[in-house]
JSON list of C-alpha atoms and ligand atoms in Angstrom, two decimals:
[
{"chain": "A", "resi": 1415, "resn": "MET", "atom": "CA", "xyz": [0.00, 0.00, 0.00]},
{"chain": "A", "resi": 1416, "resn": "THR", "atom": "CA", "xyz": [1.37, 3.40, -0.93]},
{"chain": "A", "resi": 1417, "resn": "ASP", "atom": "CA", "xyz": [0.84, 6.47, 1.20]},
{"chain": "A", "resi": 1418, "resn": "ARG", "atom": "CA", "xyz": [-1.99, 8.83, 0.38]},
{"chain": "A", "resi": 1419, "resn": "LEU", "atom": "CA", "xyz": [-1.16, 12.51, -0.12]},
{"chain": "A", "resi": 1420, "resn": "VAL", "atom": "CA", "xyz": [-3.71, 15.30, 0.11]},
{"chain": "A", "resi": 1421, "resn": "VAL", "atom": "CA", "xyz": [-2.21, 18.47, -1.36]},
{"chain": "A", "resi": 1422, "resn": "LEU", "atom": "CA", "xyz": [-3.45, 21.91, -0.30]},
{"chain": "A", "resi": 1423, "resn": "ILE", "atom": "CA", "xyz": [-2.89, 24.83, -2.66]},
{"chain": "A", "resi": 1424, "resn": "SER", "atom": "CA", "xyz": [-3.91, 28.46, -3.08]},
{"chain": "A", "resi": 1425, "resn": "GLY", "atom": "CA", "xyz": [-2.36, 29.45, -6.41]},
{"chain": "A", "resi": 1426, "resn": "ARG", "atom": "CA", "xyz": [-0.05, 28.47, -9.23]},
{"chain": "A", "resi": 1427, "resn": "GLY", "atom": "CA", "xyz": [0.52, 24.82, -8.26]},
{"chain": "A", "resi": 1428, "resn": "SER", "atom": "CA", "xyz": [4.05, 24.30, -9.57]},
{"chain": "A", "resi": 1429, "resn": "ASN", "atom": "CA", "xyz": [5.02, 22.32, -6.47]},
{"chain": "A", "resi": 1430, "resn": "LEU", "atom": "CA", "xyz": [1.86, 20.25, -6.90]},
{"chain": "A", "resi": 1431, "resn": "GLN", "atom": "CA", "xyz": [3.03, 19.49, -10.44]},
{"chain": "A", "resi": 1432, "resn": "ALA", "atom": "CA", "xyz": [6.51, 18.53, -9.23]},
{"chain": "A", "resi": 1433, "resn": "ILE", "atom": "CA", "xyz": [5.04, 16.23, -6.57]},
{"chain": "A", "resi": 1434, "resn": "GLN", "atom": "CA", "xyz": [2.64, 14.63, -9.06]},
{"chain": "A", "resi": 1435, "resn": "ASP", "atom": "CA", "xyz": [5.51, 14.04, -11.51]},
{"chain": "A", "resi": 1436, "resn": "ALA", "atom": "CA", "xyz": [7.60, 12.48, -8.73]},
{"chain": "A", "resi": 1437, "resn": "CYS", "atom": "CA", "xyz": [4.73, 10.16, -7.77]},
{"chain": "A", "resi": 1438, "resn": "ALA", "atom": "CA", "xyz": [4.26, 9.18, -11.41]},
{"chain": "A", "resi": 1439, "resn": "ARG", "atom": "CA", "xyz": [7.92, 8.29, -11.88]},
{"chain": "A", "resi": 1440, "resn": "GLY", "atom": "CA", "xyz": [8.00, 6.34, -8.61]},
{"chain": "A", "resi": 1441, "resn": "GLN", "atom": "CA", "xyz": [10.33, 8.70, -6.72]},
{"chain": "A", "resi": 1442, "resn": "ILE", "atom": "CA", "xyz": [7.68, 9.18, -4.06]},
{"chain": "A", "resi": 1443, "resn": "PRO", "atom": "CA", "xyz": [6.19, 5.86, -2.90]},
{"chain": "A", "resi": 1444, "resn": "GLY", "atom": "CA", "xyz": [2.80, 7.48, -2.58]},
{"chain": "A", "resi": 1445, "resn": "ARG", "atom": "CA", "xyz": [0.04, 9.02, -4.63]},
{"chain": "A", "resi": 1446, "resn": "ILE", "atom": "CA", "xyz": [-1.96, 12.21, -4.57]},
{"chain": "A", "resi": 1447, "resn": "VAL", "atom": "CA", "xyz": [-5.52, 11.26, -3.66]},
{"chain": "A", "resi": 1448, "resn": "GLY", "atom": "CA", "xyz": [-6.96, 14.76, -3.62]},
{"chain": "A", "resi": 1449, "resn": "VAL", "atom": "CA", "xyz": [-6.16, 18.43, -4.12]},
{"chain": "A", "resi": 1450, "resn": "ILE", "atom": "CA", "xyz": [-7.87, 21.11, -2.08]},
{"chain": "A", "resi": 1451, "resn": "SER", "atom": "CA", "xyz": [-7.75, 24.81, -2.86]},
{"chain": "A", "resi": 1452, "resn": "ASN", "atom": "CA", "xyz": [-9.08, 27.62, -0.71]},
{"chain": "A", "resi": 1453, "resn": "ARG", "atom": "CA", "xyz": [-9.33, 29.73, -3.88]},
{"chain": "A", "resi": 1454, "resn": "PRO", "atom": "CA", "xyz": [-11.64, 28.71, -6.73]},
{"chain": "A", "resi": 1455, "resn": "GLU", "atom": "CA", "xyz": [-9.47, 30.59, -9.22]},
{"chain": "A", "resi": 1456, "resn": "ALA", "atom": "CA", "xyz": [-6.21, 28.83, -8.29]},
{"chain": "A", "resi": 1457, "resn": "ALA", "atom": "CA", "xyz": [-4.34, 27.81, -11.45]},
{"chain": "A", "resi": 1458, "resn": "GLY", "atom": "CA", "xyz": [-3.15, 24.69, -9.65]},
{"chain": "A", "resi": 1459, "resn": "LEU", "atom": "CA", "xyz": [-6.68, 23.28, -9.81]},
{"chain": "A", "resi": 1460, "resn": "GLU", "atom": "CA", "xyz": [-6.32, 23.03, -13.58]},
{"chain": "A", "resi": 1461, "resn": "ILE", "atom": "CA", "xyz": [-2.99, 21.22, -13.16]},
{"chain": "A", "resi": 1462, "resn": "ALA", "atom": "CA", "xyz": [-4.75, 18.75, -10.86]},
{"chain": "A", "resi": 1463, "resn": "ARG", "atom": "CA", "xyz": [-7.65, 18.22, -13.24]},
{"chain": "A", "resi": 1464, "resn": "ARG", "atom": "CA", "xyz": [-5.32, 17.66, -16.19]},
{"chain": "A", "resi": 1465, "resn": "ALA", "atom": "CA", "xyz": [-3.52, 15.00, -14.14]},
{"chain": "A", "resi": 1466, "resn": "GLY", "atom": "CA", "xyz": [-6.87, 13.35, -13.38]},
{"chain": "A", "resi": 1467, "resn": "LEU", "atom": "CA", "xyz": [-6.68, 14.14, -9.67]},
{"chain": "A", "resi": 1468, "resn": "PRO", "atom": "CA", "xyz": [-9.84, 14.74, -7.62]},
{"chain": "A", "resi": 1469, "resn": "THR", "atom": "CA", "xyz": [-10.20, 18.35, -6.54]},
{"chain": "A", "resi": 1470, "resn": "GLN", "atom": "CA", "xyz": [-12.24, 20.28, -4.04]},
{"chain": "A", "resi": 1471, "resn": "VAL", "atom": "CA", "xyz": [-12.54, 23.98, -3.34]},
{"chain": "A", "resi": 1472, "resn": "VAL", "atom": "CA", "xyz": [-13.02, 25.02, 0.28]},
{"chain": "A", "resi": 1473, "resn": "ASP", "atom": "CA", "xyz": [-13.32, 28.77, -0.14]},
{"chain": "A", "resi": 1474, "resn": "HIS", "atom": "CA", "xyz": [-12.31, 30.45, 3.12]},
{"chain": "A", "resi": 1475, "resn": "ARG", "atom": "CA", "xyz": [-14.35, 33.54, 2.18]},
{"chain": "A", "resi": 1476, "resn": "LEU", "atom": "CA", "xyz": [-17.58, 31.57, 2.55]},
{"chain": "A", "resi": 1477, "resn": "PHE", "atom": "CA", "xyz": [-16.99, 30.85, 6.24]},
{"chain": "A", "resi": 1478, "resn": "SER", "atom": "CA", "xyz": [-17.67, 33.28, 9.04]},
{"chain": "A", "resi": 1479, "resn": "SER", "atom": "CA", "xyz": [-14.83, 32.03, 11.22]},
{"chain": "A", "resi": 1480, "resn": "ARG", "atom": "CA", "xyz": [-11.44, 30.40, 10.80]},
{"chain": "A", "resi": 1481, "resn": "GLU", "atom": "CA", "xyz": [-12.68, 27.50, 12.91]},
{"chain": "A", "resi": 1482, "resn": "ASP", "atom": "CA", "xyz": [-15.62, 26.81, 10.57]},
{"chain": "A", "resi": 1483, "resn": "PHE", "atom": "CA", "xyz": [-13.33, 26.96, 7.55]},
{"chain": "A", "resi": 1484, "resn": "GLU", "atom": "CA", "xyz": [-10.98, 24.48, 9.17]},
{"chain": "A", "resi": 1485, "resn": "ILE", "atom": "CA", "xyz": [-13.82, 22.09, 10.04]},
{"chain": "A", "resi": 1486, "resn": "ALA", "atom": "CA", "xyz": [-14.77, 22.00, 6.36]},
{"chain": "A", "resi": 1487, "resn": "LEU", "atom": "CA", "xyz": [-11.11, 21.55, 5.42]},
{"chain": "A", "resi": 1488, "resn": "SER", "atom": "CA", "xyz": [-10.71, 18.66, 7.87]},
{"chain": "A", "resi": 1489, "resn": "GLU", "atom": "CA", "xyz": [-13.84, 17.02, 6.44]},
{"chain": "A", "resi": 1490, "resn": "ALA", "atom": "CA", "xyz": [-12.43, 17.24, 2.92]},
{"chain": "A", "resi": 1491, "resn": "ILE", "atom": "CA", "xyz": [-9.11, 15.79, 4.09]},
{"chain": "A", "resi": 1492, "resn": "ALA", "atom": "CA", "xyz": [-10.86, 12.97, 5.99]},
{"chain": "A", "resi": 1493, "resn": "LYS", "atom": "CA", "xyz": [-12.93, 12.09, 2.93]},
{"chain": "A", "resi": 1494, "resn": "TRP", "atom": "CA", "xyz": [-9.72, 11.12, 1.12]},
{"chain": "A", "resi": 1495, "resn": "SER", "atom": "CA", "xyz": [-8.14, 9.38, 4.13]},
{"chain": "A", "resi": 1496, "resn": "GLY", "atom": "CA", "xyz": [-4.86, 11.19, 3.59]},
{"chain": "A", "resi": 1497, "resn": "ASP", "atom": "CA", "xyz": [-1.74, 9.96, 5.33]},
{"chain": "A", "resi": 1498, "resn": "TRP", "atom": "CA", "xyz": [0.00, 13.25, 4.60]},
{"chain": "A", "resi": 1499, "resn": "ILE", "atom": "CA", "xyz": [-1.37, 16.76, 4.32]},
{"chain": "A", "resi": 1500, "resn": "VAL", "atom": "CA", "xyz": [1.01, 18.50, 1.98]},
{"chain": "A", "resi": 1501, "resn": "LEU", "atom": "CA", "xyz": [0.90, 22.30, 1.94]},
{"chain": "A", "resi": 1502, "resn": "ALA", "atom": "CA", "xyz": [2.11, 23.50, -1.44]},
{"chain": "A", "resi": 1503, "resn": "GLY", "atom": "CA", "xyz": [1.64, 27.25, -1.58]},
{"chain": "A", "resi": 1504, "resn": "PHE", "atom": "CA", "xyz": [-1.37, 27.15, 0.75]},
{"chain": "A", "resi": 1505, "resn": "MET", "atom": "CA", "xyz": [-1.74, 30.73, 1.93]},
{"chain": "A", "resi": 1506, "resn": "ARG", "atom": "CA", "xyz": [-3.82, 30.40, 5.11]},
{"chain": "A", "resi": 1507, "resn": "ALA", "atom": "CA", "xyz": [-2.47, 30.20, 8.63]},
{"chain": "A", "resi": 1508, "resn": "PHE", "atom": "CA", "xyz": [-4.00, 27.48, 10.80]},
{"chain": "A", "resi": 1509, "resn": "THR", "atom": "CA", "xyz": [-5.37, 27.62, 14.33]},
{"chain": "A", "resi": 1510, "resn": "PRO", "atom": "CA", "xyz": [-3.47, 25.61, 16.97]},
{"chain": "A", "resi": 1511, "resn": "SER", "atom": "CA", "xyz": [-6.40, 23.21, 17.19]},
{"chain": "A", "resi": 1512, "resn": "PHE", "atom": "CA", "xyz": [-6.20, 22.35, 13.46]},
{"chain": "A", "resi": 1513, "resn": "VAL", "atom": "CA", "xyz": [-2.47, 21.83, 13.75]},
{"chain": "A", "resi": 1514, "resn": "ASP", "atom": "CA", "xyz": [-2.92, 19.62, 16.82]},
{"chain": "A", "resi": 1515, "resn": "ARG", "atom": "CA", "xyz": [-5.56, 17.51, 15.13]},
{"chain": "A", "resi": 1516, "resn": "HIS", "atom": "CA", "xyz": [-3.24, 16.78, 12.18]},
{"chain": "A", "resi": 1517, "resn": "ARG", "atom": "CA", "xyz": [0.04, 16.89, 14.07]},
{"chain": "A", "resi": 1518, "resn": "GLY", "atom": "CA", "xyz": [2.84, 14.85, 12.55]},
{"chain": "A", "resi": 1519, "resn": "ARG", "atom": "CA", "xyz": [1.04, 14.55, 9.20]},
{"chain": "A", "resi": 1520, "resn": "LEU", "atom": "CA", "xyz": [1.15, 18.20, 8.16]},
{"chain": "A", "resi": 1521, "resn": "VAL", "atom": "CA", "xyz": [4.13, 19.40, 6.11]},
{"chain": "A", "resi": 1522, "resn": "ASN", "atom": "CA", "xyz": [4.93, 22.66, 4.34]},
{"chain": "A", "resi": 1523, "resn": "ILE", "atom": "CA", "xyz": [7.48, 24.17, 2.00]},
{"chain": "A", "resi": 1524, "resn": "HIS", "atom": "CA", "xyz": [8.57, 27.71, 2.78]},
{"chain": "A", "resi": 1525, "resn": "PRO", "atom": "CA", "xyz": [10.62, 29.87, 0.38]},
{"chain": "A", "resi": 1526, "resn": "SER", "atom": "CA", "xyz": [13.50, 30.76, 2.69]},
{"chain": "A", "resi": 1527, "resn": "LEU", "atom": "CA", "xyz": [16.20, 29.15, 4.75]},
{"chain": "A", "resi": 1528, "resn": "LEU", "atom": "CA", "xyz": [14.25, 29.01, 8.00]},
{"chain": "A", "resi": 1529, "resn": "PRO", "atom": "CA", "xyz": [14.42, 30.27, 10.67]},
{"chain": "A", "resi": 1530, "resn": "ALA", "atom": "CA", "xyz": [15.33, 33.32, 8.54]},
{"chain": "A", "resi": 1531, "resn": "PHE", "atom": "CA", "xyz": [12.49, 35.16, 6.81]},
{"chain": "A", "resi": 1532, "resn": "THR", "atom": "CA", "xyz": [9.35, 33.57, 8.15]},
{"chain": "A", "resi": 1533, "resn": "GLY", "atom": "CA", "xyz": [6.12, 34.95, 6.69]},
{"chain": "A", "resi": 1534, "resn": "LEU", "atom": "CA", "xyz": [5.67, 36.73, 3.35]},
{"chain": "A", "resi": 1535, "resn": "HIS", "atom": "CA", "xyz": [7.85, 38.42, 0.69]},
{"chain": "A", "resi": 1536, "resn": "THR", "atom": "CA", "xyz": [10.86, 36.30, 1.57]},
{"chain": "A", "resi": 1537, "resn": "HIS", "atom": "CA", "xyz": [12.80, 36.95, -1.64]},
{"chain": "A", "resi": 1538, "resn": "ARG", "atom": "CA", "xyz": [12.45, 40.73, -1.35]},
{"chain": "A", "resi": 1539, "resn": "ARG", "atom": "CA", "xyz": [13.49, 40.62, 2.29]},
{"chain": "A", "resi": 1540, "resn": "ALA", "atom": "CA", "xyz": [16.46, 38.36, 1.55]},
{"chain": "A", "resi": 1541, "resn": "LEU", "atom": "CA", "xyz": [17.70, 40.86, -1.09]},
{"chain": "A", "resi": 1542, "resn": "GLN", "atom": "CA", "xyz": [17.15, 43.80, 1.26]},
{"chain": "A", "resi": 1543, "resn": "ALA", "atom": "CA", "xyz": [19.10, 42.04, 3.99]},
{"chain": "A", "resi": 1544, "resn": "GLY", "atom": "CA", "xyz": [21.97, 41.36, 1.59]},
{"chain": "A", "resi": 1545, "resn": "VAL", "atom": "CA", "xyz": [22.27, 37.64, 2.36]},
{"chain": "A", "resi": 1546, "resn": "CYS", "atom": "CA", "xyz": [24.62, 35.55, 0.23]},
{"chain": "A", "resi": 1547, "resn": "TRP", "atom": "CA", "xyz": [22.48, 32.42, 0.55]},
{"chain": "A", "resi": 1548, "resn": "HIS", "atom": "CA", "xyz": [18.74, 32.07, 0.23]},
{"chain": "A", "resi": 1549, "resn": "GLY", "atom": "CA", "xyz": [16.62, 29.01, -0.39]},
{"chain": "A", "resi": 1550, "resn": "ALA", "atom": "CA", "xyz": [13.72, 26.85, 0.70]},
{"chain": "A", "resi": 1551, "resn": "THR", "atom": "CA", "xyz": [12.79, 24.68, 3.66]},
{"chain": "A", "resi": 1552, "resn": "VAL", "atom": "CA", "xyz": [10.49, 21.68, 4.05]},
{"chain": "A", "resi": 1553, "resn": "HIS", "atom": "CA", "xyz": [9.25, 21.40, 7.61]},
{"chain": "A", "resi": 1554, "resn": "PHE", "atom": "CA", "xyz": [6.60, 19.87, 9.80]},
{"chain": "A", "resi": 1555, "resn": "VAL", "atom": "CA", "xyz": [3.86, 22.32, 10.65]},
{"chain": "A", "resi": 1556, "resn": "THR", "atom": "CA", "xyz": [3.43, 23.22, 14.30]},
{"chain": "A", "resi": 1557, "resn": "ALA", "atom": "CA", "xyz": [1.47, 26.00, 15.97]},
{"chain": "A", "resi": 1558, "resn": "GLU", "atom": "CA", "xyz": [4.32, 28.47, 15.46]},
{"chain": "A", "resi": 1559, "resn": "LEU", "atom": "CA", "xyz": [4.13, 30.04, 11.97]},
{"chain": "A", "resi": 1560, "resn": "ASP", "atom": "CA", "xyz": [6.93, 28.61, 9.77]},
{"chain": "A", "resi": 1561, "resn": "GLY", "atom": "CA", "xyz": [8.50, 27.34, 12.98]},
{"chain": "A", "resi": 1562, "resn": "GLY", "atom": "CA", "xyz": [8.19, 23.53, 12.93]},
{"chain": "A", "resi": 1563, "resn": "PRO", "atom": "CA", "xyz": [11.11, 21.07, 12.82]},
{"chain": "A", "resi": 1564, "resn": "ILE", "atom": "CA", "xyz": [13.11, 21.22, 9.60]},
{"chain": "A", "resi": 1565, "resn": "ILE", "atom": "CA", "xyz": [13.09, 18.15, 7.36]},
{"chain": "A", "resi": 1566, "resn": "ALA", "atom": "CA", "xyz": [15.27, 19.43, 4.50]},
{"chain": "A", "resi": 1567, "resn": "GLN", "atom": "CA", "xyz": [16.67, 22.63, 3.03]},
{"chain": "A", "resi": 1568, "resn": "ALA", "atom": "CA", "xyz": [17.89, 23.82, -0.35]},
{"chain": "A", "resi": 1569, "resn": "ALA", "atom": "CA", "xyz": [20.39, 26.67, -0.48]},
{"chain": "A", "resi": 1570, "resn": "VAL", "atom": "CA", "xyz": [20.72, 28.97, -3.49]},
{"chain": "A", "resi": 1571, "resn": "PRO", "atom": "CA", "xyz": [23.51, 31.56, -3.85]},
{"chain": "A", "resi": 1572, "resn": "VAL", "atom": "CA", "xyz": [22.30, 35.13, -4.31]},
{"chain": "A", "resi": 1573, "resn": "ALA", "atom": "CA", "xyz": [24.01, 36.79, -7.27]},
{"chain": "A", "resi": 1574, "resn": "PRO", "atom": "CA", "xyz": [24.70, 40.55, -7.38]},
{"chain": "A", "resi": 1575, "resn": "GLU", "atom": "CA", "xyz": [22.44, 40.87, -10.41]},
{"chain": "A", "resi": 1576, "resn": "ASP", "atom": "CA", "xyz": [19.51, 39.03, -8.82]},
{"chain": "A", "resi": 1577, "resn": "ASP", "atom": "CA", "xyz": [16.19, 40.79, -8.43]},
{"chain": "A", "resi": 1578, "resn": "GLU", "atom": "CA", "xyz": [13.10, 39.47, -6.71]},
{"chain": "A", "resi": 1579, "resn": "ALA", "atom": "CA", "xyz": [11.91, 37.63, -9.82]},
{"chain": "A", "resi": 1580, "resn": "THR", "atom": "CA", "xyz": [15.18, 35.93, -10.72]},
{"chain": "A", "resi": 1581, "resn": "LEU", "atom": "CA", "xyz": [15.81, 34.89, -7.13]},
{"chain": "A", "resi": 1582, "resn": "ALA", "atom": "CA", "xyz": [12.26, 33.54, -6.83]},
{"chain": "A", "resi": 1583, "resn": "GLY", "atom": "CA", "xyz": [12.81, 31.48, -9.99]},
{"chain": "A", "resi": 1584, "resn": "LYS", "atom": "CA", "xyz": [15.99, 29.93, -8.66]},
{"chain": "A", "resi": 1585, "resn": "VAL", "atom": "CA", "xyz": [14.44, 29.10, -5.32]},
{"chain": "A", "resi": 1586, "resn": "LEU", "atom": "CA", "xyz": [11.36, 27.63, -6.98]},
{"chain": "A", "resi": 1587, "resn": "ALA", "atom": "CA", "xyz": [13.50, 25.33, -9.15]},
{"chain": "A", "resi": 1588, "resn": "ALA", "atom": "CA", "xyz": [15.20, 24.11, -5.98]},
{"chain": "A", "resi": 1589, "resn": "GLU", "atom": "CA", "xyz": [11.81, 23.61, -4.30]},
{"chain": "A", "resi": 1590, "resn": "HIS", "atom": "CA", "xyz": [10.74, 21.32, -7.12]},
{"chain": "A", "resi": 1591, "resn": "ARG", "atom": "CA", "xyz": [13.64, 19.00, -6.29]},
{"chain": "A", "resi": 1592, "resn": "LEU", "atom": "CA", "xyz": [13.50, 19.36, -2.53]},
{"chain": "A", "resi": 1593, "resn": "TYR", "atom": "CA", "xyz": [9.82, 18.73, -1.80]},
{"chain": "A", "resi": 1594, "resn": "PRO", "atom": "CA", "xyz": [9.53, 15.40, -3.68]},
{"chain": "A", "resi": 1595, "resn": "GLN", "atom": "CA", "xyz": [12.70, 14.23, -1.99]},
{"chain": "A", "resi": 1596, "resn": "ALA", "atom": "CA", "xyz": [11.39, 15.05, 1.49]},
{"chain": "A", "resi": 1597, "resn": "LEU", "atom": "CA", "xyz": [8.00, 13.48, 0.75]},
{"chain": "A", "resi": 1598, "resn": "ALA", "atom": "CA", "xyz": [9.73, 10.31, -0.38]},
{"chain": "A", "resi": 1599, "resn": "TRP", "atom": "CA", "xyz": [11.41, 9.99, 3.04]},
{"chain": "A", "resi": 1600, "resn": "LEU", "atom": "CA", "xyz": [8.11, 10.59, 4.81]},
{"chain": "A", "resi": 1601, "resn": "CYS", "atom": "CA", "xyz": [6.27, 8.02, 2.72]},
{"chain": "A", "resi": 1602, "resn": "ARG", "atom": "CA", "xyz": [9.05, 5.48, 3.32]},
{"chain": "A", "resi": 1603, "resn": "GLY", "atom": "CA", "xyz": [8.76, 6.08, 7.05]},
{"chain": "A", "resi": 1604, "resn": "GLN", "atom": "CA", "xyz": [12.34, 7.32, 7.33]},
{"chain": "A", "resi": 1605, "resn": "LEU", "atom": "CA", "xyz": [11.36, 10.01, 9.83]},
{"chain": "A", "resi": 1606, "resn": "VAL", "atom": "CA", "xyz": [8.57, 11.00, 12.17]},
{"chain": "A", "resi": 1607, "resn": "LEU", "atom": "CA", "xyz": [7.70, 14.01, 14.26]},
{"chain": "A", "resi": 1608, "resn": "ASP", "atom": "CA", "xyz": [8.44, 13.09, 17.85]},
{"chain": "A", "resi": 1609, "resn": "GLY", "atom": "CA", "xyz": [7.21, 15.77, 20.25]},
{"chain": "A", "resi": 1610, "resn": "GLU", "atom": "CA", "xyz": [8.90, 18.97, 19.15]},
{"chain": "A", "resi": 1611, "resn": "SER", "atom": "CA", "xyz": [11.65, 17.38, 17.07]},
{"chain": "A", "resi": 1612, "resn": "LEU", "atom": "CA", "xyz": [12.38, 14.97, 14.26]},
{"chain": "A", "resi": 1613, "resn": "ARG", "atom": "CA", "xyz": [13.20, 11.35, 14.86]},
{"chain": "A", "resi": 1614, "resn": "TRP", "atom": "CA", "xyz": [15.06, 9.80, 11.96]},
{"chain": "A", "resi": 1615, "resn": "ARG", "atom": "CA", "xyz": [14.79, 6.06, 11.50]},
{"chain": "A", "resi": 1616, "resn": "GLU", "atom": "CA", "xyz": [17.01, 6.21, 8.46]},
{"chain": "A", "resi": 1617, "resn": "PHE", "atom": "CA", "xyz": [19.02, 9.36, 7.93]},
{"chain": "A", "resi": 1618, "resn": "PRO", "atom": "CA", "xyz": [19.18, 10.41, 4.26]},
{"chain": "A", "resi": 1619, "resn": "PRO", "atom": "CA", "xyz": [22.39, 11.35, 2.45]},
{"chain": "A", "resi": 1620, "resn": "MET", "atom": "CA", "xyz": [23.57, 14.84, 3.46]},
{"chain": "A", "resi": 1621, "resn": "ARG", "atom": "CA", "xyz": [23.57, 15.98, -0.17]},
{"chain": "A", "resi": 1622, "resn": "GLU", "atom": "CA", "xyz": [19.82, 15.26, -0.34]},
{"chain": "A", "resi": 1623, "resn": "ARG", "atom": "CA", "xyz": [18.85, 16.75, 2.99]},
{"chain": "A", "resi": 1624, "resn": "CYS", "atom": "CA", "xyz": [21.05, 19.83, 2.59]},
{"chain": "A", "resi": 1625, "resn": "LEU", "atom": "CA", "xyz": [20.66, 20.51, -1.10]},
{"chain": "A", "resi": 1626, "resn": "LEU", "atom": "CA", "xyz": [23.09, 23.03, -2.56]},
{"chain": "A", "resi": 1627, "resn": "ALA", "atom": "CA", "xyz": [21.70, 24.40, -5.80]},
{"chain": "A", "resi": 1628, "resn": "THR", "atom": "CA", "xyz": [23.84, 26.34, -8.24]},
{"chain": "A", "resi": 1629, "resn": "HIS", "atom": "CA", "xyz": [22.47, 29.06, -10.47]},
{"chain": "A", "resi": 1630, "resn": "SER", "atom": "CA", "xyz": [21.62, 26.66, -13.22]},
{"chain": "A", "resi": 1631, "resn": "GLU", "atom": "CA", "xyz": [18.81, 24.30, -12.41]},
{"chain": "A", "resi": 1632, "resn": "ASP", "atom": "CA", "xyz": [20.24, 21.36, -14.27]},
{"chain": "A", "resi": 1633, "resn": "SER", "atom": "CA", "xyz": [23.75, 21.67, -12.90]},
{"chain": "A", "resi": 1634, "resn": "ALA", "atom": "CA", "xyz": [22.62, 21.64, -9.27]},
{"chain": "A", "resi": 1635, "resn": "CYS", "atom": "CA", "xyz": [25.24, 20.03, -7.14]},
{"chain": "A", "resi": 1636, "resn": "ALA", "atom": "CA", "xyz": [25.81, 18.93, -3.62]},
{"chain": "A", "resi": 1637, "resn": "PRO", "atom": "CA", "xyz": [28.75, 19.19, -1.25]},
{"chain": "A", "resi": 1638, "resn": "ARG", "atom": "CA", "xyz": [31.17, 16.34, -1.71]},
{"chain": "B", "resi": 59, "resn": "GRF", "atom": "C1", "xyz": [6.30, 28.40, -3.20]},
{"chain": "B", "resi": 59, "resn": "GRF", "atom": "O1", "xyz": [7.33, 29.33, -3.32]},
{"chain": "B", "resi": 59, "resn": "GRF", "atom": "C2", "xyz": [6.25, 27.85, -1.80]},
{"chain": "B", "resi": 59, "resn": "GRF", "atom": "O2", "xyz": [7.49, 27.79, -1.18]},
{"chain": "B", "resi": 59, "resn": "GRF", "atom": "C3", "xyz": [5.38, 28.85, -1.09]},
{"chain": "B", "resi": 59, "resn": "GRF", "atom": "O3", "xyz": [4.42, 29.24, -2.04]},
{"chain": "B", "resi": 59, "resn": "GRF", "atom": "C4", "xyz": [4.94, 29.04, -3.35]},
{"chain": "B", "resi": 59, "resn": "GRF", "atom": "C5", "xyz": [3.97, 28.15, -4.05]},
{"chain": "B", "resi": 59, "resn": "GRF", "atom": "O4", "xyz": [4.24, 28.04, -5.42]},
{"chain": "B", "resi": 59, "resn": "GRF", "atom": "N1", "xyz": [4.84, 28.30, 0.12]},
{"chain": "B", "resi": 59, "resn": "GRF", "atom": "P1", "xyz": [3.43, 27.01, -6.29]},
{"chain": "B", "resi": 59, "resn": "GRF", "atom": "O5", "xyz": [1.95, 27.35, -6.13]},
{"chain": "B", "resi": 59, "resn": "GRF", "atom": "O6", "xyz": [3.73, 25.63, -5.81]},
{"chain": "B", "resi": 59, "resn": "GRF", "atom": "O7", "xyz": [3.89, 27.25, -7.70]}
]
């Protein structure tokens, strides 16, 4: 039996596409059983439909409270009996009670090297701060925003000529490699969330957990 992934999106869906491709080629020993968007206009819904994946919209604007929205979200997730709730550009913060209910099964990708640059506009803020390295982080979701234990990170060097758009593109390309990799470990049971930290049953190669991406997507390399 392969693990069942429920993917939550709000927009473009490029990570959803990368995860679907990784499932299809067998990199992730799991399958996407449903895609939920909180926005009816999310482009990612079309990606899901084209891949033949079941979709559901749970529009947060139709609920009078965050709690009611999350009850509907939990019902949609339960309907598909997901093993993993995979946040892929899902732009709503959760209440502690939602996080508790799904604790240890809820993962996210964030476009920065956490704990730096939690929240929004990470690429702009990284450029303003003048960092040399930027990147992306896959982490378990806990009640603290972008604060859960880190599963894997991809680092991208910031070039002098980078602007917000070019840096975002480089980070996104790294995300598309990082997230499938991390989900593969989760589906294989290589790690679990144990209290406030990770417990590895089988530690992955350093070059996969700490991905070092060069400027060119296809010449990405790892420390040797
Ligand atoms: C990604 O940069 C991800 O890190 C962030 O939202 C963006 C989603 O992009 N959480 P996409 O919808 O997967 O293309």
